XYZ file of C-alpha atoms in Angstrom:
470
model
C 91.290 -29.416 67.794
C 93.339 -28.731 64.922
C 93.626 -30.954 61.874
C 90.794 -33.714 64.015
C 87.860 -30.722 62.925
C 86.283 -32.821 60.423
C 86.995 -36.380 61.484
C 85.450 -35.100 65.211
C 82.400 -33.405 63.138
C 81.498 -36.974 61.687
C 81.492 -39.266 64.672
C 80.948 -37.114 67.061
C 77.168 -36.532 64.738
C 76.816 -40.350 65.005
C 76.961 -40.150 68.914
C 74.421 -37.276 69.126
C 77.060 -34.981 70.512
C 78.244 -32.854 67.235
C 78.540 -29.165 66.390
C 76.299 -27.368 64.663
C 78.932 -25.740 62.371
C 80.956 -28.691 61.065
C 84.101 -26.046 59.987
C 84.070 -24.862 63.468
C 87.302 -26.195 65.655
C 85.413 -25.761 68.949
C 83.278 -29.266 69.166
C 82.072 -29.095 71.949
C 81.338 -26.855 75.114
C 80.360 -28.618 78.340
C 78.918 -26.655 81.225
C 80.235 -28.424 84.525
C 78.263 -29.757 87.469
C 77.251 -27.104 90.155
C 77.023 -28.344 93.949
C 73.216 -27.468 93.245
C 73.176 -30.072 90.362
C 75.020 -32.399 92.623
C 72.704 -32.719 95.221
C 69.922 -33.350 92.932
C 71.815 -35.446 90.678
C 72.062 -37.340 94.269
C 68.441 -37.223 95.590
C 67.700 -39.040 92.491
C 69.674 -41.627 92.834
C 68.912 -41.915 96.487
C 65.314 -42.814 95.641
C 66.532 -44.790 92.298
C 68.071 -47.010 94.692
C 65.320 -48.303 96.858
C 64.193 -49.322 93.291
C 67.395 -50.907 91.725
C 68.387 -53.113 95.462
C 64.691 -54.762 95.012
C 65.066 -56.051 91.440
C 66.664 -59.745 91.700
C 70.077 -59.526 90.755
C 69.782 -62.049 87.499
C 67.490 -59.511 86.112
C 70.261 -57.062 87.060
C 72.179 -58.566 84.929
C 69.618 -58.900 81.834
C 70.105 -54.667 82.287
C 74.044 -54.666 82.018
C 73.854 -57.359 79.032
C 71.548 -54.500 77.437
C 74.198 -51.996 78.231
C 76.777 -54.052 76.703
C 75.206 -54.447 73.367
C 74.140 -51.171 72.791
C 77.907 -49.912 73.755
C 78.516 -52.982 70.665
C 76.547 -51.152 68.179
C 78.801 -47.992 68.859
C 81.937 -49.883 69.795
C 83.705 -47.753 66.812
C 82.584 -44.166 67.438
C 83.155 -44.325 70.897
C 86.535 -45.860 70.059
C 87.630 -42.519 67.775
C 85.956 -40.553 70.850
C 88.489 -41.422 73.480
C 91.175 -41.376 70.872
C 90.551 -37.680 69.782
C 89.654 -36.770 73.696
C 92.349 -38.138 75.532
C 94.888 -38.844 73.011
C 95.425 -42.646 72.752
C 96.102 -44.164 69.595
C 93.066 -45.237 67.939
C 93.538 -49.019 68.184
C 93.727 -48.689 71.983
C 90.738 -46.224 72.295
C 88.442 -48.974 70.697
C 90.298 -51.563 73.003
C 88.951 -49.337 76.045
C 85.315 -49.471 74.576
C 85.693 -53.294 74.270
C 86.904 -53.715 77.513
C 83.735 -52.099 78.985
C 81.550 -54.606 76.745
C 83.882 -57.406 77.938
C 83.344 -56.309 81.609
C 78.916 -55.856 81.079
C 79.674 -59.735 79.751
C 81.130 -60.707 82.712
C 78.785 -59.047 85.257
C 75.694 -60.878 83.255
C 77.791 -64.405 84.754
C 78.258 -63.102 88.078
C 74.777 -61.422 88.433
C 74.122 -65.645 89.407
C 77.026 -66.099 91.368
C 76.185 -63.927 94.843
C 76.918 -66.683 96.304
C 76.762 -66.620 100.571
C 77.357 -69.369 102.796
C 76.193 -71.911 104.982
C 78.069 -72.580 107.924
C 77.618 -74.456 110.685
C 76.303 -73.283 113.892
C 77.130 -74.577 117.574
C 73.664 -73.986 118.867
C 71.533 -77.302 118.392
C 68.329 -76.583 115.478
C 70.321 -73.115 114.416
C 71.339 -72.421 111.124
C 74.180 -70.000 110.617
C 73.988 -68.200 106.960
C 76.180 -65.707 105.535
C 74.622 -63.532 102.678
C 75.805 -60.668 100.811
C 73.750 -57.062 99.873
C 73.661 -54.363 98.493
C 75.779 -51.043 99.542
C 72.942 -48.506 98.069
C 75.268 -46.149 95.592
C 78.714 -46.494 94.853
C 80.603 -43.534 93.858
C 83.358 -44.080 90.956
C 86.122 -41.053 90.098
C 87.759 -41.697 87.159
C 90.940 -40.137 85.753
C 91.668 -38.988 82.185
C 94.012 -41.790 80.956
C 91.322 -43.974 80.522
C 88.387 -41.846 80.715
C 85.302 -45.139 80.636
C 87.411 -48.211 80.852
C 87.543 -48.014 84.794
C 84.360 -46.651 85.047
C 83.077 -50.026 82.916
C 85.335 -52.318 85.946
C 83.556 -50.765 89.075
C 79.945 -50.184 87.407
C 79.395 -53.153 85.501
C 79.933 -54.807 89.160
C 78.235 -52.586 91.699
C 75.321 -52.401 89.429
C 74.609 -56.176 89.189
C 75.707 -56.225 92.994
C 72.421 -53.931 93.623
C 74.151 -50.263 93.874
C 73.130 -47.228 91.498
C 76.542 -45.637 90.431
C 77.266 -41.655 90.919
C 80.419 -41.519 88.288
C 82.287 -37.897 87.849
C 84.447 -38.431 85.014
C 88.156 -36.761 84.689
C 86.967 -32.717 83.683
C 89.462 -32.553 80.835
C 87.382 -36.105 79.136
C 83.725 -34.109 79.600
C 82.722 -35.685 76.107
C 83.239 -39.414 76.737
C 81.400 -38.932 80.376
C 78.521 -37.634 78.432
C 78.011 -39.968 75.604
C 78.611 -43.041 78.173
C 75.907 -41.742 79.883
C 73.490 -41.224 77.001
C 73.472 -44.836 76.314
C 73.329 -46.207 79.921
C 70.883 -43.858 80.209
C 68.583 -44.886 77.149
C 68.547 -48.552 78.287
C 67.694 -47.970 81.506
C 64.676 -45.572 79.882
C 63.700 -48.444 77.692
C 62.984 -50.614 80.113
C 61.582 -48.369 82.586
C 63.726 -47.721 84.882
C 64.987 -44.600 86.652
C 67.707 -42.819 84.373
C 69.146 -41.590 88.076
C 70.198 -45.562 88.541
C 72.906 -44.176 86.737
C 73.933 -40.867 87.239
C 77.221 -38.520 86.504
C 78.656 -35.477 86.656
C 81.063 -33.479 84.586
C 82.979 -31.450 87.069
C 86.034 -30.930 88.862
C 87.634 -31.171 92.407
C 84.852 -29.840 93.804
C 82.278 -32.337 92.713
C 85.008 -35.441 93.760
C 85.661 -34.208 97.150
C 81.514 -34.280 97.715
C 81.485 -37.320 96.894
C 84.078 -38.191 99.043
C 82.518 -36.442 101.974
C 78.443 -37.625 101.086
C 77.362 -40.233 103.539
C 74.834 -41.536 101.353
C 77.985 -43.090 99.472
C 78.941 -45.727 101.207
C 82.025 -46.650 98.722
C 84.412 -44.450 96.724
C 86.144 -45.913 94.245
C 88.949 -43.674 92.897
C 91.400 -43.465 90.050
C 94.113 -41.125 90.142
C 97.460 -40.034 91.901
C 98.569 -41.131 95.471
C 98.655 -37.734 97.041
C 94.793 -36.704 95.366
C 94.054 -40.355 96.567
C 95.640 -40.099 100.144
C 93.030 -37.121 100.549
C 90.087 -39.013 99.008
C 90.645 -41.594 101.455
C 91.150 -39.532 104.726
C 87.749 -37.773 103.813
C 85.920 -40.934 103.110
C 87.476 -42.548 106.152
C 86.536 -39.565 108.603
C 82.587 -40.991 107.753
C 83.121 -44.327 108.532
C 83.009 -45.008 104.444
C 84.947 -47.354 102.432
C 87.190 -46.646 99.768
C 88.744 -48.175 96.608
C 91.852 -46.601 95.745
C 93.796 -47.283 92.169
C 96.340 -44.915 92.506
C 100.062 -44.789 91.171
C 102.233 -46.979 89.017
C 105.818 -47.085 89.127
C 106.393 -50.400 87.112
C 109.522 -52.503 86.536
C 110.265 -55.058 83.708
C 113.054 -57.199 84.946
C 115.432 -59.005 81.814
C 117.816 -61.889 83.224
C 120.191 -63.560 81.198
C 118.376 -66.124 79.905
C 115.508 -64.504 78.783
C 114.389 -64.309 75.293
C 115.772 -60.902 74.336
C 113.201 -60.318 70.873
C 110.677 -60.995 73.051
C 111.273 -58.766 75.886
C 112.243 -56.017 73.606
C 108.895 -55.992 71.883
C 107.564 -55.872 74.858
C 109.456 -53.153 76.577
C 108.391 -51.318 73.736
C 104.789 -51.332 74.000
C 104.605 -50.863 77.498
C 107.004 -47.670 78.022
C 105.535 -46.163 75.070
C 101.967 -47.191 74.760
C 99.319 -44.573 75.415
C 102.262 -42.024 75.492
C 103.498 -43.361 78.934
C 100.293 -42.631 80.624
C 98.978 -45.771 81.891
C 99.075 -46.821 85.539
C 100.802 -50.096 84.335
C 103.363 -48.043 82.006
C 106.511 -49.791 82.665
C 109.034 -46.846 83.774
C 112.165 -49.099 84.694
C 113.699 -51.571 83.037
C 116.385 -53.949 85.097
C 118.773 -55.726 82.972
C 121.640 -58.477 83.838
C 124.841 -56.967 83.221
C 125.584 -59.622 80.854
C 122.387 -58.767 77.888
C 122.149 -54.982 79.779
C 124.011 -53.505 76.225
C 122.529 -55.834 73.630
C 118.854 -54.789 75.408
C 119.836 -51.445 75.262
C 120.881 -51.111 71.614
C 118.023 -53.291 70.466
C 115.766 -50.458 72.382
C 117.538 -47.528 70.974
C 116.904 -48.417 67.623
C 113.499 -49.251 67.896
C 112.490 -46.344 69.730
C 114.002 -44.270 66.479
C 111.476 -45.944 64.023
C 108.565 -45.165 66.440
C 105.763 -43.250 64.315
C 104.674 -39.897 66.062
C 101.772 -38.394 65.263
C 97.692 -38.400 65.037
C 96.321 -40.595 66.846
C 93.534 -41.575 64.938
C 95.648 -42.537 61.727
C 96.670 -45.841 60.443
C 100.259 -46.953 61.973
C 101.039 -44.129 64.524
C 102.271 -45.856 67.733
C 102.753 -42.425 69.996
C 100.059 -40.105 69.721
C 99.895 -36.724 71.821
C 100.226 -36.001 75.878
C 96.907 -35.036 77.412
C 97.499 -31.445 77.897
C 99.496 -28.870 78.196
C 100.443 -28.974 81.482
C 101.744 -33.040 80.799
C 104.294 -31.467 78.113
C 105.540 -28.810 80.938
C 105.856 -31.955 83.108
C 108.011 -33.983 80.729
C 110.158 -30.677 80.551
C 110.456 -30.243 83.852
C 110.993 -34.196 84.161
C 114.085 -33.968 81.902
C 115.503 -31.315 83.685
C 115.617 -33.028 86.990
C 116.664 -36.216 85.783
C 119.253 -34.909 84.234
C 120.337 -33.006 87.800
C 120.259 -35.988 89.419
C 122.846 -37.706 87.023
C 120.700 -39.169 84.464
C 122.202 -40.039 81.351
C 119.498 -39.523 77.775
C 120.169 -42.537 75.779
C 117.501 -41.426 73.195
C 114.445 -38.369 73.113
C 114.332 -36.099 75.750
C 113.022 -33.228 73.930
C 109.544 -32.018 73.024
C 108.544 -31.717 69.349
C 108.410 -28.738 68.097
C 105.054 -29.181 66.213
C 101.058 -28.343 67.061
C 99.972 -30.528 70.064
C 101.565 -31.808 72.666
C 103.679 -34.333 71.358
C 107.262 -34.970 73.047
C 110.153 -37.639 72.109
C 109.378 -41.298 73.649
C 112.750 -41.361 75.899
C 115.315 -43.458 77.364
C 117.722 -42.935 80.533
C 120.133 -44.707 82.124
C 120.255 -43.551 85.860
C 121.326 -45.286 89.095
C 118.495 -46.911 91.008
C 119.068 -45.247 94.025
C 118.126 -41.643 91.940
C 115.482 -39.767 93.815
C 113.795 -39.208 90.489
C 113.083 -43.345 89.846
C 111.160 -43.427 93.289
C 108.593 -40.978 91.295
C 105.962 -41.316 89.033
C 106.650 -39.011 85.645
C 103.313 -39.835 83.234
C 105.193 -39.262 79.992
C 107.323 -41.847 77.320
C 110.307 -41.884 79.762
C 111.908 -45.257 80.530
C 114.627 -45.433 83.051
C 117.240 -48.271 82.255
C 119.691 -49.826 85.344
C 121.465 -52.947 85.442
C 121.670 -55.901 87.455
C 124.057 -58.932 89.269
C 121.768 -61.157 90.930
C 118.056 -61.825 90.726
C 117.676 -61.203 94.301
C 119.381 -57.205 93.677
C 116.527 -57.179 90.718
C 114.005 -58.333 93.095
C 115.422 -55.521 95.766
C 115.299 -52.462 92.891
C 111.891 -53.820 92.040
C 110.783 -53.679 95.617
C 112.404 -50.236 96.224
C 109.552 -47.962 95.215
C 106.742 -46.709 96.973
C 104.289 -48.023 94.579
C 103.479 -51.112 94.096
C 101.227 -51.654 91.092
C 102.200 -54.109 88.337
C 105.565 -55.811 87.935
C 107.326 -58.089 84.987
C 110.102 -60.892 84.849
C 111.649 -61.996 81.455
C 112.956 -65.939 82.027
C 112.979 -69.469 80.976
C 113.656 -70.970 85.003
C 110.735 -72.336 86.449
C 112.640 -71.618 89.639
C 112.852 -68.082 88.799
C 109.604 -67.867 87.685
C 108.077 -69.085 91.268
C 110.269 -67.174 93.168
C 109.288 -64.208 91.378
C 105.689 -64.881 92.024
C 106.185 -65.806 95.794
C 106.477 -64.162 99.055
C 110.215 -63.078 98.633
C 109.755 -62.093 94.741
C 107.488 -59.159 93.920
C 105.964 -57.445 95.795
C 102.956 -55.974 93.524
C 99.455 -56.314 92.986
C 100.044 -57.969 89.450
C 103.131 -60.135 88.770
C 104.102 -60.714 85.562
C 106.013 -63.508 83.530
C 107.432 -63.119 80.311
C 104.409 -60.721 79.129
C 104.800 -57.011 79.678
C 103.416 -54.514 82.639
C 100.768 -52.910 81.025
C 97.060 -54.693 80.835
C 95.293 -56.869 82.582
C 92.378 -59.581 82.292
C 89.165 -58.376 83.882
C 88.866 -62.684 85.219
C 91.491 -61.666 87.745
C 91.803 -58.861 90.248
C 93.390 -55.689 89.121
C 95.087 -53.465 91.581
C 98.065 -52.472 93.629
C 99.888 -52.226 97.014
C 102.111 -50.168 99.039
C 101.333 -46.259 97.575
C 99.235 -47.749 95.006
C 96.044 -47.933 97.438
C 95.607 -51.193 97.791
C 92.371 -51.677 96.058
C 91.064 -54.111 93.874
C 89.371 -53.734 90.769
C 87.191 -56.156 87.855
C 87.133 -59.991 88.152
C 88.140 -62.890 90.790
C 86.037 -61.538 93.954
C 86.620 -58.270 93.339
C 82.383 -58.384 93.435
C 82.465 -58.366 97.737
C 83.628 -54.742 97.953
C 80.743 -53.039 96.275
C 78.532 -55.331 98.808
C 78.199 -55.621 102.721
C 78.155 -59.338 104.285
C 74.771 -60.490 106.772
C 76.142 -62.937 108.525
């Protein structure tokens, strides 16, 4: 782990998980689920459940409070955890932790709010009722970009809703799938209940597509690309399952001439190079009217030259790492074809020639009818195009097969609701005057079109992880 040796030596201690050699660089080795493990992993939670659906839900809910506050008391370590793990700057690893907490808070509400209906019947002396219950277990795949943020939007629900969770975390994020587990796990111990209420795997494809294929999983929830998610879908489908799908991002910030151009520049900034351009929500195009497009761009340019590169888990560092390897080869490759397909590199574009995976936070101006801007590239690269009208803005913003989140900079109130109505975007989240990236877990996260189509966190996100009596 290079210079992070120590730093991971001293938290990862606090969390139970560190090395016995503190000067070693390997901290950690994680042995990976078998399909032997997996089917007792699930046999466990099979019986768990016939446990968990019989508890009343408030009570539920007096478990996931407990979850939340002993996540509290570690809200820090855990924070450095994802950080070193996955890469994020450290501000926004702890800001993952606290949106877990935030969600357990929210699920204690809502564990008194399975609310069904009364309706009236046409028979004479009938009653017609509508009530909701549990699924049984709910399976949850998460991806590596935020490694126990989604799993905290989906579990913190289904388990108040009645459903044990079976969660295999992303296989390069083994440590943060562990340690979340340790503490679910010790609450669920103290107040004697089944650990297997809860119960995860470290693994890889092989582990995902059994859950995708198990027919004691009545819901998969799943995080990742369209094309892994097309597959996890078709296998869940062929069972008569349901499925959840949070799949790709290919996000637009749209600047019209009226627009407050400090304002959308700060913001532009965060979300293109925030968590190293690997959020779903990363905005990856940004439309500007002809008549700001230059001041926009020069603004940009120079503030993506001051941008602090480095370790994540130090003081003032906006751009920490890629992921792996293999996401530096990506951005490479990304370049290249970009380039190829007539892209013009404003600023960036190269890797830096350091240890870690650390590349240049980038900006292109291409044509939006490029091949390459219908695709998802999960790296610091921003593609810049301009605009006449706001219904051509509206049309670019439209063009992509994804369909996830989605931003307008204005001061029209006519703008603003034609934006947010049938002919203005046509995304799961719709933005005004705040950037792509993040969400409040009191509304509905989630996408259309190549996106999935799923719906994750607050409003009544809570009826998916349940099946309706009427």
């Amino acid at each position: 782990m290079g210079g992070f040796g120590r730093k991971a030596y001293e938290f990862l201690s606090e969390l139970g998980l560190g090395p016995r050699n503190p000067g070693c660089f390997v901290i950690a080795e994680v042995m990976e689920a078998s399909i032997e493990d997996y089917e007792e992993g699930l046999r466990a939670c099979a019986n768990a459940a016939k446990i968990w659906m019989q508890i009343p839900a408030p009570k539920r809910g007096e478990i996931v409070r407990q979850i939340g506050e002993a996540l509290r008391t570690k809200l820090y370590y855990l924070g450095r955890l994802v950080s070193l793990e996955m890469g994020k700057i450290l501000p926004e690893g702890i800001g993952e932790v606290q949106e877990i907490i935030d969600m357990c808070d929210y699920a204690v509400g809502l564990s008194r709010q399975l609310n069904g209906s009364i309706i009236p019947s046409e028979r004479p002396n009938h009653m017609m009722l509508e009530v909701w219950n549990p699924l049984g277990i709910v399976g949850v795949i998460t991806a590596f970009n935020f490694p126990c943020a989604v799993l905290g939007w989906n579990a913190c629900i289904a388990l108040v809703c009645g459903n044990c969770v079976v969660w295999k975390g992303a296989p390069t994020t083994p440590l943060i799938t562990i340690a979340m587990t340790e503490i679910v796990a010790q609450v669920l111990e103290k107040n004697n209940l089944p650990a297997a209420i809860f119960t995860s795997f470290c693994g890889g494809a092989e582990i995902g597509e059994a859950i995708a294929r198990d027919t004691r999983i009545p819901l998969v929830s799943f995080t990742g690309s369209s094309k892994v998610g097309l597959l996890v879908q078709q296998n869940v489908h062929k069972r008569f399952g349901k499925c959840l799908l949070e799949l790709s991002g290919n996000n637009a910030i749209i600047v019209m001439d009226d627009a407050d151009i400090q304002l959308a520049v700060r913001s532009v900034l965060f979300a293109a190079v925030g968590t190293a351009g690997q959020r779903c929500t990363t905005c990856r195009r940004l439309l500007l009217h002809e008549s700001v497009y230059q001041t926009v761009v020069d603004q940009l340019i120079q503030v993506y030259k001051q941008v602090n590169i480095g370790d994540p888990l130090e003081k003032g560092t906006l751009l920490g790492p890629l992921h792996t390897p293999i996401s530096k080869e990506n951005f490479v490759k990304g370049i290249e074809v970009i380039k190829a397909q007539g892209g013009k590199i404003l600023v960036g574009g190269s890797v830096i020639d350091s240890e870690g995976n650390f590349v240049q936070p980038t900006i292109v101006e291409i044509a939006p009818s490029a091949q390459v801007v219908k695709e998802e590239l999960f790296g610091p690269v921003l593609y810049v195009m301009k605009f006449q009208t706001l219904n051509e803005a509206i049309e670019i913003n439209n063009s992509v097969p994804q369909g996830l989140s989605s931003s307008i900079f204005t001061r029209k109130p006519e703008i603003i609701f034609k934006w947010i109505g049938p002919h203005g975007s046509d995304c799961g989240i719709v933005n005004v005057n705040i950037p792509t990236n993040g969400a409040e877990i009191g509304g509905a996260f989630g996408g259309e079109k190549a996106t999935g189509g799923g719906r994750e966190a607050g409003s009544d996100s809570w009826k998916q992880y349940m099946r309706r009596s009427t």
